[in-house]
PDB file of C-alpha atoms and ligand atoms in Angstrom:
ATOM      1  CA  MET A   1      33.653   2.329  13.132  1.00 88.00           C
ATOM      2  CA  ILE A   2      30.129   2.508  12.257  1.00 96.00           C
ATOM      3  CA  ASN A   3      27.549   3.416  13.897  1.00 98.00           C
ATOM      4  CA  VAL A   4      24.042   4.245  12.712  1.00 98.00           C
ATOM      5  CA  LEU A   5      20.980   6.533  14.254  1.00 98.00           C
ATOM      6  CA  ILE A   6      17.908   5.580  12.441  1.00 98.00           C
ATOM      7  CA  LEU A   7      15.326   7.797  12.910  1.00 98.00           C
ATOM      8  CA  GLY A   8      12.096   6.064  12.312  1.00 97.00           C
ATOM      9  CA  GLY A   9       8.566   5.453  12.941  1.00 94.00           C
ATOM     10  CA  THR A  10       7.502   4.685   9.222  1.00 93.00           C
ATOM     11  CA  SER A  11       7.714   1.395   6.858  1.00 91.00           C
ATOM     12  CA  GLU A  12      10.436   2.393   5.188  1.00 94.00           C
ATOM     13  CA  ALA A  13      12.210   2.472   8.616  1.00 97.00           C
ATOM     14  CA  SER A  14      11.257  -0.161   9.489  1.00 96.00           C
ATOM     15  CA  ALA A  15      12.841  -2.020   6.456  1.00 96.00           C
ATOM     16  CA  LEU A  16      15.821  -0.101   6.239  1.00 98.00           C
ATOM     17  CA  ALA A  17      16.292  -1.461  10.132  1.00 98.00           C
ATOM     18  CA  SER A  18      15.427  -5.210   9.170  1.00 98.00           C
ATOM     19  CA  ALA A  19      18.089  -4.891   6.067  1.00 98.00           C
ATOM     20  CA  ILE A  20      20.714  -2.803   8.709  1.00 98.00           C
ATOM     21  CA  SER A  21      20.305  -5.443  11.514  1.00 98.00           C
ATOM     22  CA  GLU A  22      21.473  -8.222   8.244  1.00 97.00           C
ATOM     23  CA  CYS A  23      23.480  -6.490   7.235  1.00 95.00           C
ATOM     24  CA  GLU A  24      24.638  -6.578  10.771  1.00 95.00           C
ATOM     25  CA  ILE A  25      26.044  -3.176  11.143  1.00 96.00           C
ATOM     26  CA  PRO A  26      25.888  -1.505  14.444  1.00 97.00           C
ATOM     27  CA  ALA A  27      23.017   1.155  14.035  1.00 98.00           C
ATOM     28  CA  ILE A  28      20.170   2.009  17.013  1.00 98.00           C
ATOM     29  CA  PHE A  29      16.416   2.871  16.229  1.00 98.00           C
ATOM     30  CA  SER A  30      14.418   5.768  17.557  1.00 98.00           C
ATOM     31  CA  TYR A  31      10.824   6.732  17.760  1.00 98.00           C
ATOM     32  CA  ALA A  32       9.977   9.512  19.197  1.00 97.00           C
ATOM     33  CA  GLY A  33       7.795   7.787  21.525  1.00 95.00           C
ATOM     34  CA  ARG A  34       3.477   8.764  20.254  1.00 92.00           C
ATOM     35  CA  VAL A  35       2.279   5.561  20.196  1.00 90.00           C
ATOM     36  CA  LYS A  36       1.690   2.626  22.569  1.00 89.00           C
ATOM     37  CA  ALA A  37       3.027  -0.143  21.233  1.00 91.00           C
ATOM     38  CA  PRO A  38       5.781   0.919  18.359  1.00 93.00           C
ATOM     39  CA  LYS A  39       7.087  -1.757  15.617  1.00 94.00           C
ATOM     40  CA  ALA A  40       9.612  -3.673  17.608  1.00 97.00           C
ATOM     41  CA  GLN A  41      13.122  -3.736  16.178  1.00 98.00           C
ATOM     42  CA  PRO A  42      15.469  -6.135  15.586  1.00 98.00           C
ATOM     43  CA  LEU A  43      17.781  -3.167  16.842  1.00 98.00           C
ATOM     44  CA  PRO A  44      18.617  -0.888  20.313  1.00 98.00           C
ATOM     45  CA  THR A  45      15.973   0.348  19.707  1.00 98.00           C
ATOM     46  CA  ARG A  46      15.202   4.283  22.346  1.00 98.00           C
ATOM     47  CA  VAL A  47      12.345   5.957  22.712  1.00 98.00           C
ATOM     48  CA  GLY A  48      10.934   9.836  22.656  1.00 98.00           C
ATOM     49  CA  GLY A  49      12.595  13.318  21.788  1.00 98.00           C
ATOM     50  CA  PHE A  50      16.704  14.066  22.362  1.00 98.00           C
ATOM     51  CA  GLY A  51      16.114  17.186  23.668  1.00 98.00           C
ATOM     52  CA  GLY A  52      16.319  20.197  20.719  1.00 98.00           C
ATOM     53  CA  VAL A  53      18.770  20.059  18.464  1.00 98.00           C
ATOM     54  CA  ALA A  54      22.078  20.534  21.463  1.00 98.00           C
ATOM     55  CA  GLY A  55      20.238  17.005  22.866  1.00 98.00           C
ATOM     56  CA  LEU A  56      20.119  15.082  19.491  1.00 98.00           C
ATOM     57  CA  VAL A  57      24.026  16.957  18.957  1.00 98.00           C
ATOM     58  CA  ALA A  58      24.931  15.069  23.557  1.00 98.00           C
ATOM     59  CA  PHE A  59      23.133  11.582  22.141  1.00 98.00           C
ATOM     60  CA  ILE A  60      25.135  11.621  18.821  1.00 98.00           C
ATOM     61  CA  LYS A  61      28.756  12.720  20.040  1.00 98.00           C
ATOM     62  CA  GLN A  62      27.646  10.586  23.477  1.00 98.00           C
ATOM     63  CA  ASN A  63      26.587   6.990  21.222  1.00 98.00           C
ATOM     64  CA  GLN A  64      29.567   7.886  18.400  1.00 98.00           C
ATOM     65  CA  ILE A  65      27.713   7.713  15.607  1.00 98.00           C
ATOM     66  CA  THR A  66      28.439   8.496  12.575  1.00 98.00           C
ATOM     67  CA  HIS A  67      26.001   8.315  10.278  1.00 98.00           C
ATOM     68  CA  ILE A  68      22.552   9.283  10.850  1.00 98.00           C
ATOM     69  CA  VAL A  69      19.485   8.383   9.008  1.00 98.00           C
ATOM     70  CA  ASP A  70      16.170  10.149   8.613  1.00 98.00           C
ATOM     71  CA  ALA A  71      13.719   8.318   7.828  1.00 98.00           C
ATOM     72  CA  THR A  72      10.895   9.761   9.575  1.00 98.00           C
ATOM     73  CA  HIS A  73       7.646  10.421   8.068  1.00 96.00           C
ATOM     74  CA  PRO A  74       7.138  13.712   5.476  1.00 96.00           C
ATOM     75  CA  PHE A  75       5.660  16.134   7.542  1.00 96.00           C
ATOM     76  CA  ALA A  76       8.000  15.034  11.091  1.00 97.00           C
ATOM     77  CA  SER A  77       9.157  18.609   9.397  1.00 97.00           C
ATOM     78  CA  GLN A  78      10.968  19.711  12.735  1.00 98.00           C
ATOM     79  CA  MET A  79      12.628  16.629  13.535  1.00 98.00           C
ATOM     80  CA  SER A  80      14.287  16.677  10.155  1.00 98.00           C
ATOM     81  CA  ARG A  81      15.088  19.896  10.589  1.00 98.00           C
ATOM     82  CA  ASN A  82      16.916  19.086  13.782  1.00 98.00           C
ATOM     83  CA  VAL A  83      18.475  15.939  11.691  1.00 98.00           C
ATOM     84  CA  LEU A  84      20.609  18.719   9.731  1.00 98.00           C
ATOM     85  CA  ALA A  85      21.683  20.934  12.813  1.00 98.00           C
ATOM     86  CA  ALA A  86      22.713  18.471  14.494  1.00 98.00           C
ATOM     87  CA  ALA A  87      24.640  17.619  11.665  1.00 98.00           C
ATOM     88  CA  ARG A  88      26.217  20.154  10.617  1.00 98.00           C
ATOM     89  CA  GLN A  89      27.180  20.643  14.264  1.00 98.00           C
ATOM     90  CA  THR A  90      28.860  17.544  14.232  1.00 98.00           C
ATOM     91  CA  GLY A  91      30.516  17.281  11.180  1.00 98.00           C
ATOM     92  CA  VAL A  92      28.315  13.102  11.577  1.00 98.00           C
ATOM     93  CA  PRO A  93      26.907  13.144   7.466  1.00 97.00           C
ATOM     94  CA  ALA A  94      23.157  12.133   7.152  1.00 98.00           C
ATOM     95  CA  ILE A  95      20.645  11.003   4.635  1.00 98.00           C
ATOM     96  CA  ALA A  96      17.386  11.833   3.836  1.00 98.00           C
ATOM     97  CA  LEU A  97      14.902   8.167   3.658  1.00 98.00           C
ATOM     98  CA  THR A  98      12.278   9.720   1.381  1.00 96.00           C
ATOM     99  CA  ARG A  99       9.510   8.527  -0.783  1.00 93.00           C
ATOM    100  CA  PRO A 100       7.669  10.317  -3.419  1.00 94.00           C
ATOM    101  CA  ALA A 101       4.759  11.821  -3.010  1.00 96.00           C
ATOM    102  CA  TRP A 102       1.101  10.805  -4.212  1.00 97.00           C
ATOM    103  CA  ALA A 103      -0.049  12.429  -6.919  1.00 96.00           C
ATOM    104  CA  SER A 104      -3.473  13.045  -8.666  1.00 95.00           C
ATOM    105  CA  ASN A 105      -4.570  11.277 -12.228  1.00 93.00           C
ATOM    106  CA  ALA A 106      -7.601  12.299 -14.596  1.00 93.00           C
ATOM    107  CA  CYS A 107     -10.040  10.789 -12.902  1.00 92.00           C
ATOM    108  CA  ASP A 108      -8.699  12.828  -9.246  1.00 96.00           C
ATOM    109  CA  ASN A 109     -11.292  15.021  -7.346  1.00 97.00           C
ATOM    110  CA  TRP A 110      -8.370  16.027  -4.855  1.00 98.00           C
ATOM    111  CA  GLN A 111      -8.299  19.813  -3.637  1.00 98.00           C
ATOM    112  CA  HIS A 112      -4.430  21.125  -2.619  1.00 98.00           C
ATOM    113  CA  VAL A 113      -3.734  22.789   0.558  1.00 98.00           C
ATOM    114  CA  ALA A 114      -0.261  23.875   1.937  1.00 97.00           C
ATOM    115  CA  SER A 115      -1.235  22.930   5.965  1.00 97.00           C
ATOM    116  CA  ILE A 116      -4.106  21.994   8.075  1.00 97.00           C
ATOM    117  CA  GLU A 117      -5.237  25.752   9.052  1.00 97.00           C
ATOM    118  CA  GLU A 118      -6.550  24.989   4.929  1.00 98.00           C
ATOM    119  CA  ALA A 119      -7.559  22.241   4.745  1.00 98.00           C
ATOM    120  CA  VAL A 120     -10.197  23.378   7.747  1.00 98.00           C
ATOM    121  CA  ARG A 121     -10.929  26.479   5.456  1.00 98.00           C
ATOM    122  CA  ALA A 122     -11.607  24.431   2.879  1.00 98.00           C
ATOM    123  CA  LEU A 123     -13.811  22.998   4.655  1.00 98.00           C
ATOM    124  CA  GLU A 124     -16.590  25.613   5.321  1.00 98.00           C
ATOM    125  CA  CYS A 125     -19.657  23.732   3.630  1.00 96.00           C
ATOM    126  CA  PRO A 126     -22.956  22.229   4.468  1.00 98.00           C
ATOM    127  CA  PRO A 127     -22.610  19.478   6.769  1.00 98.00           C
ATOM    128  CA  GLN A 128     -20.812  15.752   5.861  1.00 98.00           C
ATOM    129  CA  ARG A 129     -19.003  13.418   6.986  1.00 98.00           C
ATOM    130  CA  VAL A 130     -16.021  13.343   6.655  1.00 98.00           C
ATOM    131  CA  LEU A 131     -12.896  11.063   6.965  1.00 98.00           C
ATOM    132  CA  LEU A 132      -9.503  12.723   8.527  1.00 98.00           C
ATOM    133  CA  ALA A 133      -7.275  10.134   8.296  1.00 96.00           C
ATOM    134  CA  ILE A 134      -4.076  12.921   9.284  1.00 96.00           C
ATOM    135  CA  GLY A 135      -3.233  11.064  13.187  1.00 92.00           C
ATOM    136  CA  ARG A 136      -4.272  12.637  15.840  1.00 92.00           C
ATOM    137  CA  MET A 137      -1.875  15.901  16.085  1.00 91.00           C
ATOM    138  CA  HIS A 138      -3.703  18.155  14.676  1.00 94.00           C
ATOM    139  CA  LEU A 139      -8.099  16.662  14.642  1.00 96.00           C
ATOM    140  CA  ALA A 140      -9.426  20.526  17.161  1.00 96.00           C
ATOM    141  CA  ALA A 141      -8.217  22.531  14.393  1.00 97.00           C
ATOM    142  CA  PHE A 142     -11.063  20.667  13.391  1.00 98.00           C
ATOM    143  CA  SER A 143     -13.629  22.268  15.565  1.00 97.00           C
ATOM    144  CA  SER A 144     -13.642  25.449  13.892  1.00 97.00           C
ATOM    145  CA  GLN A 145     -15.733  23.526  11.763  1.00 98.00           C
ATOM    146  CA  PRO A 146     -18.084  21.569  13.816  1.00 97.00           C
ATOM    147  CA  GLN A 147     -21.551  21.185  10.921  1.00 98.00           C
ATOM    148  CA  HIS A 148     -19.208  18.591  10.319  1.00 98.00           C
ATOM    149  CA  HIS A 149     -19.287  14.768  11.484  1.00 98.00           C
ATOM    150  CA  TYR A 150     -15.761  13.516  11.316  1.00 98.00           C
ATOM    151  CA  VAL A 151     -14.194  10.032  10.268  1.00 98.00           C
ATOM    152  CA  LEU A 152     -10.969  10.063  12.496  1.00 97.00           C
ATOM    153  CA  ARG A 153      -8.612   7.232  11.588  1.00 96.00           C
ATOM    154  CA  LEU A 154      -5.588   6.847  14.084  1.00 95.00           C
ATOM    155  CA  VAL A 155      -2.914   4.444  15.653  1.00 92.00           C
ATOM    156  CA  ASP A 156      -4.452   4.117  19.740  1.00 92.00           C
ATOM    157  CA  GLN A 157      -7.590   4.809  21.254  1.00 91.00           C
ATOM    158  CA  PRO A 158      -7.537   8.854  22.341  1.00 91.00           C
ATOM    159  CA  THR A 159      -7.276   8.170  25.764  1.00 90.00           C
ATOM    160  CA  THR A 160      -9.412  11.811  26.275  1.00 92.00           C
ATOM    161  CA  PRO A 161     -11.784  12.948  23.602  1.00 92.00           C
ATOM    162  CA  PRO A 162     -11.034  14.915  20.462  1.00 94.00           C
ATOM    163  CA  PRO A 163     -12.686  18.748  21.060  1.00 95.00           C
ATOM    164  CA  LEU A 164     -14.547  18.030  18.575  1.00 97.00           C
ATOM    165  CA  ALA A 165     -19.407  18.218  18.034  1.00 96.00           C
ATOM    166  CA  HIS A 166     -19.645  14.728  15.537  1.00 97.00           C
ATOM    167  CA  PHE A 167     -17.442  12.248  15.535  1.00 97.00           C
ATOM    168  CA  THR A 168     -16.602   8.556  15.400  1.00 97.00           C
ATOM    169  CA  THR A 169     -12.844   6.410  15.852  1.00 96.00           C
ATOM    170  CA  THR A 170     -11.548   3.603  13.726  1.00 96.00           C
ATOM    171  CA  VAL A 171      -9.019   2.460  15.483  1.00 94.00           C
ATOM    172  CA  ASP A 172      -6.499   0.731  12.835  1.00 92.00           C
ATOM    173  CA  ARG A 173      -2.532   0.707  11.442  1.00 88.00           C
ATOM    174  CA  GLY A 174      -1.178   0.505   7.652  1.00 84.00           C
ATOM    175  CA  PRO A 175      -0.219  -1.382   5.569  1.00 88.00           C
ATOM    176  CA  PHE A 176      -4.198  -0.721   4.334  1.00 94.00           C
ATOM    177  CA  THR A 177      -5.559  -2.687   1.473  1.00 96.00           C
ATOM    178  CA  LEU A 178      -8.397  -1.326  -0.618  1.00 97.00           C
ATOM    179  CA  GLU A 179     -10.941  -3.890  -0.093  1.00 97.00           C
ATOM    180  CA  GLY A 180     -10.642  -2.053   3.691  1.00 97.00           C
ATOM    181  CA  ASP A 181     -11.141   1.086   2.170  1.00 98.00           C
ATOM    182  CA  LEU A 182     -13.593   0.483   0.701  1.00 98.00           C
ATOM    183  CA  ALA A 183     -16.345  -1.175   3.050  1.00 98.00           C
ATOM    184  CA  LEU A 184     -14.801   2.176   5.708  1.00 98.00           C
ATOM    185  CA  LEU A 185     -16.249   4.478   3.753  1.00 98.00           C
ATOM    186  CA  LYS A 186     -18.816   2.761   1.961  1.00 98.00           C
ATOM    187  CA  ASN A 187     -20.029   1.494   5.791  1.00 98.00           C
ATOM    188  CA  GLN A 188     -19.037   5.292   7.153  1.00 98.00           C
ATOM    189  CA  ARG A 189     -20.980   6.902   3.880  1.00 98.00           C
ATOM    190  CA  ILE A 190     -17.823   8.865   4.195  1.00 98.00           C
ATOM    191  CA  GLU A 191     -18.413  11.861   1.522  1.00 98.00           C
ATOM    192  CA  ARG A 192     -14.859  13.505   1.375  1.00 98.00           C
ATOM    193  CA  ILE A 193     -11.253  12.644   2.764  1.00 98.00           C
ATOM    194  CA  VAL A 194      -8.940  15.157   4.754  1.00 98.00           C
ATOM    195  CA  CYS A 195      -5.240  13.490   4.308  1.00 98.00           C
ATOM    196  CA  LYS A 196      -1.675  14.054   3.781  1.00 97.00           C
ATOM    197  CA  ASN A 197       0.467  13.563   1.617  1.00 98.00           C
ATOM    198  CA  ALA A 198       2.615  11.835   2.677  1.00 95.00           C
ATOM    199  CA  GLY A 199       3.385   9.193  -0.489  1.00 94.00           C
ATOM    200  CA  GLY A 200       4.539   5.075  -0.543  1.00 90.00           C
ATOM    201  CA  GLU A 201       2.302   2.589  -0.661  1.00 89.00           C
ATOM    202  CA  GLY A 202       1.153   1.770   3.250  1.00 87.00           C
ATOM    203  CA  ALA A 203      -1.344   4.634   2.687  1.00 92.00           C
ATOM    204  CA  ILE A 204      -2.319   4.504  -0.443  1.00 95.00           C
ATOM    205  CA  SER A 205      -5.044   2.936  -0.387  1.00 97.00           C
ATOM    206  CA  LYS A 206      -7.086   5.234   0.429  1.00 97.00           C
ATOM    207  CA  LEU A 207      -7.081   7.104  -2.229  1.00 97.00           C
ATOM    208  CA  GLU A 208      -8.078   4.827  -4.716  1.00 97.00           C
ATOM    209  CA  ALA A 209     -10.921   3.966  -2.870  1.00 98.00           C
ATOM    210  CA  THR A 210     -11.763   7.511  -3.119  1.00 98.00           C
ATOM    211  CA  ARG A 211     -11.094   6.951  -7.036  1.00 97.00           C
ATOM    212  CA  THR A 212     -13.072   3.961  -7.148  1.00 97.00           C
ATOM    213  CA  LEU A 213     -16.139   5.595  -5.041  1.00 97.00           C
ATOM    214  CA  GLY A 214     -15.873   9.609  -6.550  1.00 97.00           C
ATOM    215  CA  LEU A 215     -15.299  10.787  -3.659  1.00 98.00           C
ATOM    216  CA  PRO A 216     -13.457  14.626  -2.886  1.00 98.00           C
ATOM    217  CA  VAL A 217     -10.130  14.971  -1.037  1.00 98.00           C
ATOM    218  CA  VAL A 218      -8.331  17.699   0.378  1.00 98.00           C
ATOM    219  CA  MET A 219      -5.065  17.059   0.016  1.00 98.00           C
ATOM    220  CA  ILE A 220      -2.682  19.077   2.813  1.00 98.00           C
ATOM    221  CA  GLU A 221       0.611  19.152   1.092  1.00 98.00           C
ATOM    222  CA  ARG A 222       4.495  18.459   2.221  1.00 97.00           C
ATOM    223  CA  PRO A 223       6.232  21.246   5.006  1.00 96.00           C
ATOM    224  CA  THR A 224       9.122  22.625   2.573  1.00 94.00           C
ATOM    225  CA  LEU A 225      12.543  21.918   4.254  1.00 96.00           C
ATOM    226  CA  PRO A 226      15.711  23.182   3.050  1.00 96.00           C
ATOM    227  CA  PRO A 227      18.549  20.830   0.485  1.00 96.00           C
ATOM    228  CA  ARG A 228      19.593  17.980   1.342  1.00 97.00           C
ATOM    229  CA  HIS A 229      21.219  14.521   0.761  1.00 97.00           C
ATOM    230  CA  GLU A 230      18.004  12.478  -0.039  1.00 97.00           C
ATOM    231  CA  ALA A 231      17.608   8.367  -0.372  1.00 97.00           C
ATOM    232  CA  HIS A 232      14.634   6.910  -2.487  1.00 96.00           C
ATOM    233  CA  SER A 233      14.869   3.340  -1.809  1.00 96.00           C
ATOM    234  CA  VAL A 234      17.130   1.109   1.596  1.00 98.00           C
ATOM    235  CA  ASP A 235      19.328  -0.196  -0.741  1.00 98.00           C
ATOM    236  CA  GLU A 236      20.475   3.726  -2.130  1.00 98.00           C
ATOM    237  CA  VAL A 237      21.278   4.265   2.200  1.00 98.00           C
ATOM    238  CA  LEU A 238      23.299   0.240   1.471  1.00 97.00           C
ATOM    239  CA  VAL A 239      25.568   1.580  -0.926  1.00 97.00           C
ATOM    240  CA  TRP A 240      25.599   5.263   1.234  1.00 97.00           C
ATOM    241  CA  LEU A 241      27.084   3.852   4.230  1.00 96.00           C
ATOM    242  CA  LYS A 242      28.749   1.102   2.799  1.00 92.00           C
ATOM    243  CA  THR A 243      30.784   4.168   0.291  1.00 90.00           C
ATOM    244  CA  SER A 244      31.230   6.521   3.381  1.00 80.00           C
ATOM    245  CA  TYR A 245      32.097   3.700   6.167  1.00 72.00           C
ATOM    246  CA  GLY A 246      34.225   2.347   3.451  1.00 62.00           C
TER     247      GLY A 246
HETATM  248  P1  NAP B   1       8.438  16.092  14.443  1.00 82.73           P
HETATM  249  O1  NAP B   1       7.100  17.307  14.383  1.00 82.73           O
HETATM  250  O2  NAP B   1       8.659  16.620  13.310  1.00 82.73           O
HETATM  251  O3  NAP B   1       9.131  16.310  15.624  1.00 82.73           O
HETATM  252  C1  NAP B   1       8.715  17.018  17.053  1.00 82.73           C
HETATM  253  C2  NAP B   1      10.178  16.078  18.089  1.00 82.73           C
HETATM  254  O4  NAP B   1       9.683  15.042  18.309  1.00 82.73           O
HETATM  255  C3  NAP B   1      11.007  16.878  17.066  1.00 82.73           C
HETATM  256  O5  NAP B   1      12.454  17.366  17.689  1.00 82.73           O
HETATM  257  C4  NAP B   1      11.735  14.986  18.744  1.00 82.73           C
HETATM  258  O6  NAP B   1      11.893  15.757  19.295  1.00 82.73           O
HETATM  259  C5  NAP B   1      10.748  14.777  17.975  1.00 82.73           C
HETATM  260  N1  NAP B   1      10.577  13.039  17.626  1.00 82.73           N
HETATM  261  C6  NAP B   1      10.531  13.383  16.507  1.00 82.73           C
HETATM  262  N2  NAP B   1      10.760  11.928  15.599  1.00 82.73           N
HETATM  263  C7  NAP B   1      11.120  11.669  16.196  1.00 82.73           C
HETATM  264  C8  NAP B   1      12.323  10.012  16.675  1.00 82.73           C
HETATM  265  N3  NAP B   1      11.938   9.589  15.092  1.00 82.73           N
HETATM  266  N4  NAP B   1      13.107   9.936  17.329  1.00 82.73           N
HETATM  267  C9  NAP B   1      12.884  10.988  18.392  1.00 82.73           C
HETATM  268  N5  NAP B   1      12.618  11.745  18.863  1.00 82.73           N
HETATM  269  C10 NAP B   1      11.421  12.402  17.356  1.00 82.73           C
HETATM  270  O7  NAP B   1       7.642  15.093  14.166  1.00 82.73           O
HETATM  271  P2  NAP B   1       5.818  14.471  14.007  1.00 82.73           P
HETATM  272  O8  NAP B   1       5.484  15.177  13.019  1.00 82.73           O
HETATM  273  O9  NAP B   1       5.528  15.041  15.630  1.00 82.73           O
HETATM  274  O10 NAP B   1       5.977  13.211  13.838  1.00 82.73           O
HETATM  275  C11 NAP B   1       6.635  12.213  15.459  1.00 82.73           C
HETATM  276  C12 NAP B   1       6.792  10.597  14.572  1.00 82.73           C
HETATM  277  O11 NAP B   1       5.939  10.058  14.650  1.00 82.73           O
HETATM  278  C13 NAP B   1       7.977  11.159  14.075  1.00 82.73           C
HETATM  279  O12 NAP B   1       9.236   9.449  14.053  1.00 82.73           O
HETATM  280  C14 NAP B   1       7.118  10.704  12.555  1.00 82.73           C
HETATM  281  O13 NAP B   1       8.034   9.549  11.143  1.00 82.73           O
HETATM  282  C15 NAP B   1       6.099   9.298  13.171  1.00 82.73           C
HETATM  283  N6  NAP B   1       5.282  10.147  11.945  1.00 82.73           N
HETATM  284  C16 NAP B   1       4.127  10.664  12.410  1.00 82.73           C
HETATM  285  C17 NAP B   1       3.902  11.690  11.307  1.00 82.73           C
HETATM  286  C18 NAP B   1       2.628  12.642  10.404  1.00 82.73           C
HETATM  287  O14 NAP B   1       2.067  12.519   9.522  1.00 82.73           O
HETATM  288  N7  NAP B   1       3.490  13.768  11.494  1.00 82.73           N
HETATM  289  C19 NAP B   1       2.907  10.340  10.434  1.00 82.73           C
HETATM  290  C20 NAP B   1       3.226   8.629  10.983  1.00 82.73           C
HETATM  291  C21 NAP B   1       4.890   8.970  11.097  1.00 82.73           C
HETATM  292  P3  NAP B   1      12.256  16.660  20.975  1.00 82.73           P
HETATM  293  O15 NAP B   1      13.328  17.929  19.762  1.00 82.73           O
HETATM  294  O16 NAP B   1      12.629  16.965  21.236  1.00 82.73           O
HETATM  295  O17 NAP B   1      14.269  16.146  19.882  1.00 82.73           O
END
């Protein structure tokens, strides 16, 4: 008997769900529930937090989960830590489906920062039009640099406005295109962008667009996680499942 728990919220998690469904491997897909209309998955899907490590351990036991695939976003570090702790406590093997971080080249003008707080400090400068491509969770931190006009790229229209003095929202979800991102940067007269080093293909076009337009980027680097078993492709995860299941 095999029953896989996939922690989702990324395009890689969706690709894995399709592959697992095609292989007819029993699995449950889990979303945190952050967006209004998450992408439908070809697997039984649950939505919402588990209730910390204890809740995740209980879920694993109740559902007789035999394998866990952490395919969350590289910045979802709490969930990834909880997976490691729950795997340790239950003895259920876990793997993380990860993607390499983006790297700059000689044509780029990136300022690397380690956290949202550092990104905010990097904006201590005269007023600019800044694209904040960081999701909705940490927007309030930028209220301490009220001189800027922020263009917020969000998956859903916010139900309560962020506490920023000057902002415009643009509602869209990836994968994005170079053409679309060039148009956004030009139409919004963006002078600098702030983003997370998510890696992957779905959101890389904004960096290609900044390269084309010669715009500076404040790049928030990934949180560090303890060493863990990682796969870099859907196929690698399938091999791991088949090898460890037999
Ligand atoms: P996080 O800070 O690591 O997690 C906070 C809590 O949210 C977790 O402790 C867990 O609650 C719940 N959670 C997170 N992912 C979950 C999942 N797949 N299924 C069920 N519960 C989950 O996570 P986050 O940064 O808020 O990200 C939330 C989701 O959005 C993740 O699925 C991630 O893949 C996706 N996402 C995040 C970003 C980003 O920049 N952070 C970007 C794109 C997509 P309990 O402790 O109650 O279990």
